[in-house]
Amino acid sequence: MKAILVVVAAAGILASGVGYAQSGADVAKAKGCLNCHEMDKKKVGPSLKEIAAKYKDDKGAEGKLAEKLKEGKGHPKAAASDAELKAALQYVLSTK
Ligand code: HEC
């Protein structure tokens, strides 16, 4: 019985570990980015492709945008961790 509990606990840890390895697309969905942004259509905010195109020559875009979203400067404040924001932004910037 005890052994079964250990296995269940280990499985739980593994499952939560997988949560951290979410792809940027998953994060964008889970964190509500897609409520306001669509792949190739303007919604509340510009489309992901439009954003990627705007920043395609800007090497510092990821850091700048992370700052903007985290601080809520000119953008609805994003309720996501730094790692999640990074993943989501890499995804957004890769959609060009
Ligand atoms: C409540 C609606 C809303 C949500 C939720 C939202 N956005 Fe936005 N987003 C906007 C609007 C409106 C703009 C256009 C204004 C601007 O440029 O900041 C925008 C612009 C952007 C830009 C371009 C900013 C620039 O300087 O050109 C990026 C990148 C972006 N959003 C990423 C995200 C990510 C990543 C998430 C999820 C963590 C997200 N957004 C969630 C509304 C939203």
Tab-separated table of C-alpha atoms and ligand atoms in Angstrom:
chain	number	residue	atom	x	y	z
A	1	MET	CA	0.000	0.000	0.000
A	2	LYS	CA	2.792	2.376	0.954
A	3	ALA	CA	4.618	1.562	-2.305
A	4	ILE	CA	1.534	2.510	-4.297
A	5	LEU	CA	1.371	5.882	-2.574
A	6	VAL	CA	5.006	6.525	-3.425
A	7	VAL	CA	4.363	5.727	-7.080
A	8	VAL	CA	1.353	8.021	-7.173
A	9	ALA	CA	3.347	10.840	-5.572
A	10	ALA	CA	6.212	10.360	-8.044
A	11	ALA	CA	3.777	10.443	-10.946
A	12	GLY	CA	2.371	13.705	-9.588
A	13	ILE	CA	5.826	15.272	-9.486
A	14	LEU	CA	6.537	14.120	-13.025
A	15	ALA	CA	3.228	15.490	-14.249
A	16	SER	CA	3.893	18.920	-12.728
A	17	GLY	CA	7.379	18.816	-14.238
A	18	VAL	CA	5.848	18.403	-17.668
A	19	GLY	CA	3.789	21.537	-17.016
A	20	TYR	CA	6.979	23.564	-16.911
A	21	ALA	CA	8.058	22.316	-20.315
A	22	GLN	CA	5.019	23.872	-21.990
A	23	SER	CA	5.604	25.151	-25.481
A	24	GLY	CA	5.206	28.845	-26.176
A	25	ALA	CA	1.993	28.140	-28.038
A	26	ASP	CA	0.558	26.397	-24.978
A	27	VAL	CA	1.577	29.271	-22.737
A	28	ALA	CA	0.023	31.835	-25.075
A	29	LYS	CA	-3.209	29.901	-24.888
A	30	ALA	CA	-3.095	29.133	-21.160
A	31	LYS	CA	-2.212	32.738	-20.217
A	32	GLY	CA	-4.987	34.263	-22.270
A	33	CYS	CA	-2.775	35.914	-24.909
A	34	LEU	CA	-4.978	34.330	-27.552
A	35	ASN	CA	-8.047	35.992	-26.085
A	36	CYS	CA	-6.740	39.228	-27.563
A	37	HIS	CA	-4.343	38.003	-30.255
A	38	GLU	CA	-5.008	35.697	-33.175
A	39	MET	CA	-2.490	34.169	-35.556
A	40	ASP	CA	-3.282	36.214	-38.654
A	41	LYS	CA	-6.217	38.432	-37.826
A	42	LYS	CA	-6.416	41.596	-35.751
A	43	LYS	CA	-8.527	41.005	-32.650
A	44	VAL	CA	-8.234	43.244	-29.583
A	45	GLY	CA	-4.505	43.453	-30.268
A	46	PRO	CA	-2.492	43.028	-33.484
A	47	SER	CA	-2.169	39.538	-34.996
A	48	LEU	CA	0.806	37.420	-33.951
A	49	LYS	CA	2.185	37.587	-37.494
A	50	GLU	CA	1.893	41.355	-37.529
A	51	ILE	CA	3.860	41.555	-34.275
A	52	ALA	CA	6.507	39.121	-35.557
A	53	ALA	CA	6.853	41.147	-38.774
A	54	LYS	CA	7.187	44.407	-36.861
A	55	TYR	CA	10.046	43.039	-34.754
A	56	LYS	CA	11.738	40.756	-37.254
A	57	ASP	CA	14.913	42.872	-37.435
A	58	ASP	CA	14.976	43.757	-33.751
A	59	LYS	CA	17.317	41.435	-31.850
A	60	GLY	CA	16.336	42.872	-28.485
A	61	ALA	CA	12.617	42.530	-29.095
A	62	GLU	CA	12.072	39.616	-26.747
A	63	GLY	CA	13.548	41.392	-23.728
A	64	LYS	CA	11.878	44.705	-24.522
A	65	LEU	CA	8.470	43.127	-24.991
A	66	ALA	CA	8.835	40.993	-21.853
A	67	GLU	CA	9.458	44.197	-19.898
A	68	LYS	CA	6.481	45.911	-21.480
A	69	LEU	CA	4.097	43.050	-20.744
A	70	LYS	CA	5.394	42.489	-17.238
A	71	GLU	CA	5.104	46.125	-16.235
A	72	GLY	CA	1.869	46.609	-18.100
A	73	LYS	CA	3.381	49.606	-19.972
A	74	GLY	CA	1.054	50.319	-22.874
A	75	HIS	CA	-0.106	46.729	-22.779
A	76	PRO	CA	-2.530	44.907	-20.489
A	77	LYS	CA	-0.346	43.556	-17.665
A	78	ALA	CA	0.419	39.884	-18.303
A	79	ALA	CA	-0.173	37.493	-15.411
A	80	ALA	CA	2.645	35.136	-16.357
A	81	SER	CA	6.028	34.240	-14.906
A	82	ASP	CA	9.235	35.434	-16.595
A	83	ALA	CA	9.794	31.958	-18.047
A	84	GLU	CA	6.247	31.812	-19.371
A	85	LEU	CA	6.514	35.253	-20.923
A	86	LYS	CA	9.795	34.307	-22.562
A	87	ALA	CA	8.271	31.162	-24.043
A	88	ALA	CA	5.152	33.001	-25.211
A	89	LEU	CA	7.170	35.830	-26.771
A	90	GLN	CA	9.546	33.450	-28.529
A	91	TYR	CA	6.478	31.780	-29.973
A	92	VAL	CA	4.882	35.076	-31.034
A	93	LEU	CA	8.108	36.320	-32.627
A	94	SER	CA	8.542	33.009	-34.470
A	95	THR	CA	5.205	33.270	-36.293
A	96	LYS	CA	6.457	35.577	-39.073
B	1	HEC	C1	-6.703	42.176	-22.880
B	1	HEC	C2	-6.179	41.985	-24.216
B	1	HEC	C3	-4.757	41.467	-24.378
B	1	HEC	C4	-4.180	40.360	-23.801
B	1	HEC	C5	-4.778	39.391	-22.818
B	1	HEC	C6	-2.851	40.269	-24.367
B	1	HEC	N1	-2.623	41.299	-25.238
B	1	HEC	FE1	-0.900	41.628	-26.284
B	1	HEC	N2	-1.714	43.365	-27.042
B	1	HEC	C7	-2.981	43.842	-26.787
B	1	HEC	C8	-3.153	45.121	-27.450
B	1	HEC	C9	-4.413	45.988	-27.385
B	1	HEC	C10	-1.941	45.397	-28.108
B	1	HEC	C11	-1.607	46.645	-28.943
B	1	HEC	C12	-1.048	47.704	-28.049
B	1	HEC	C13	0.402	47.515	-27.876
B	1	HEC	O1	1.153	47.571	-28.873
B	1	HEC	O2	0.856	47.268	-26.743
B	1	HEC	C14	-1.058	44.273	-27.857
B	1	HEC	C15	0.239	44.158	-28.320
B	1	HEC	C16	1.098	43.090	-28.077
B	1	HEC	C17	2.447	42.961	-28.564
B	1	HEC	C18	3.177	43.985	-29.433
B	1	HEC	C19	3.646	45.123	-28.574
B	1	HEC	C20	4.432	46.130	-29.360
B	1	HEC	O3	5.138	46.910	-28.702
B	1	HEC	O4	4.380	46.146	-30.593
B	1	HEC	C21	2.948	41.781	-28.096
B	1	HEC	C22	4.336	41.200	-28.329
B	1	HEC	C23	1.907	41.168	-27.306
B	1	HEC	N3	0.799	41.976	-27.315
B	1	HEC	C24	2.045	39.952	-26.675
B	1	HEC	C25	1.109	39.406	-25.804
B	1	HEC	C26	1.333	38.201	-25.036
B	1	HEC	C27	2.590	37.332	-25.097
B	1	HEC	C28	0.221	38.031	-24.276
B	1	HEC	C29	-0.031	36.945	-23.244
B	1	HEC	C30	0.907	36.896	-22.101
B	1	HEC	C31	-0.697	39.108	-24.595
B	1	HEC	N4	-0.117	39.928	-25.519
B	1	HEC	C32	-1.950	39.261	-24.030
B	1	HEC	C33	-3.949	43.211	-26.031
B	1	HEC	C34	-3.763	42.058	-25.262
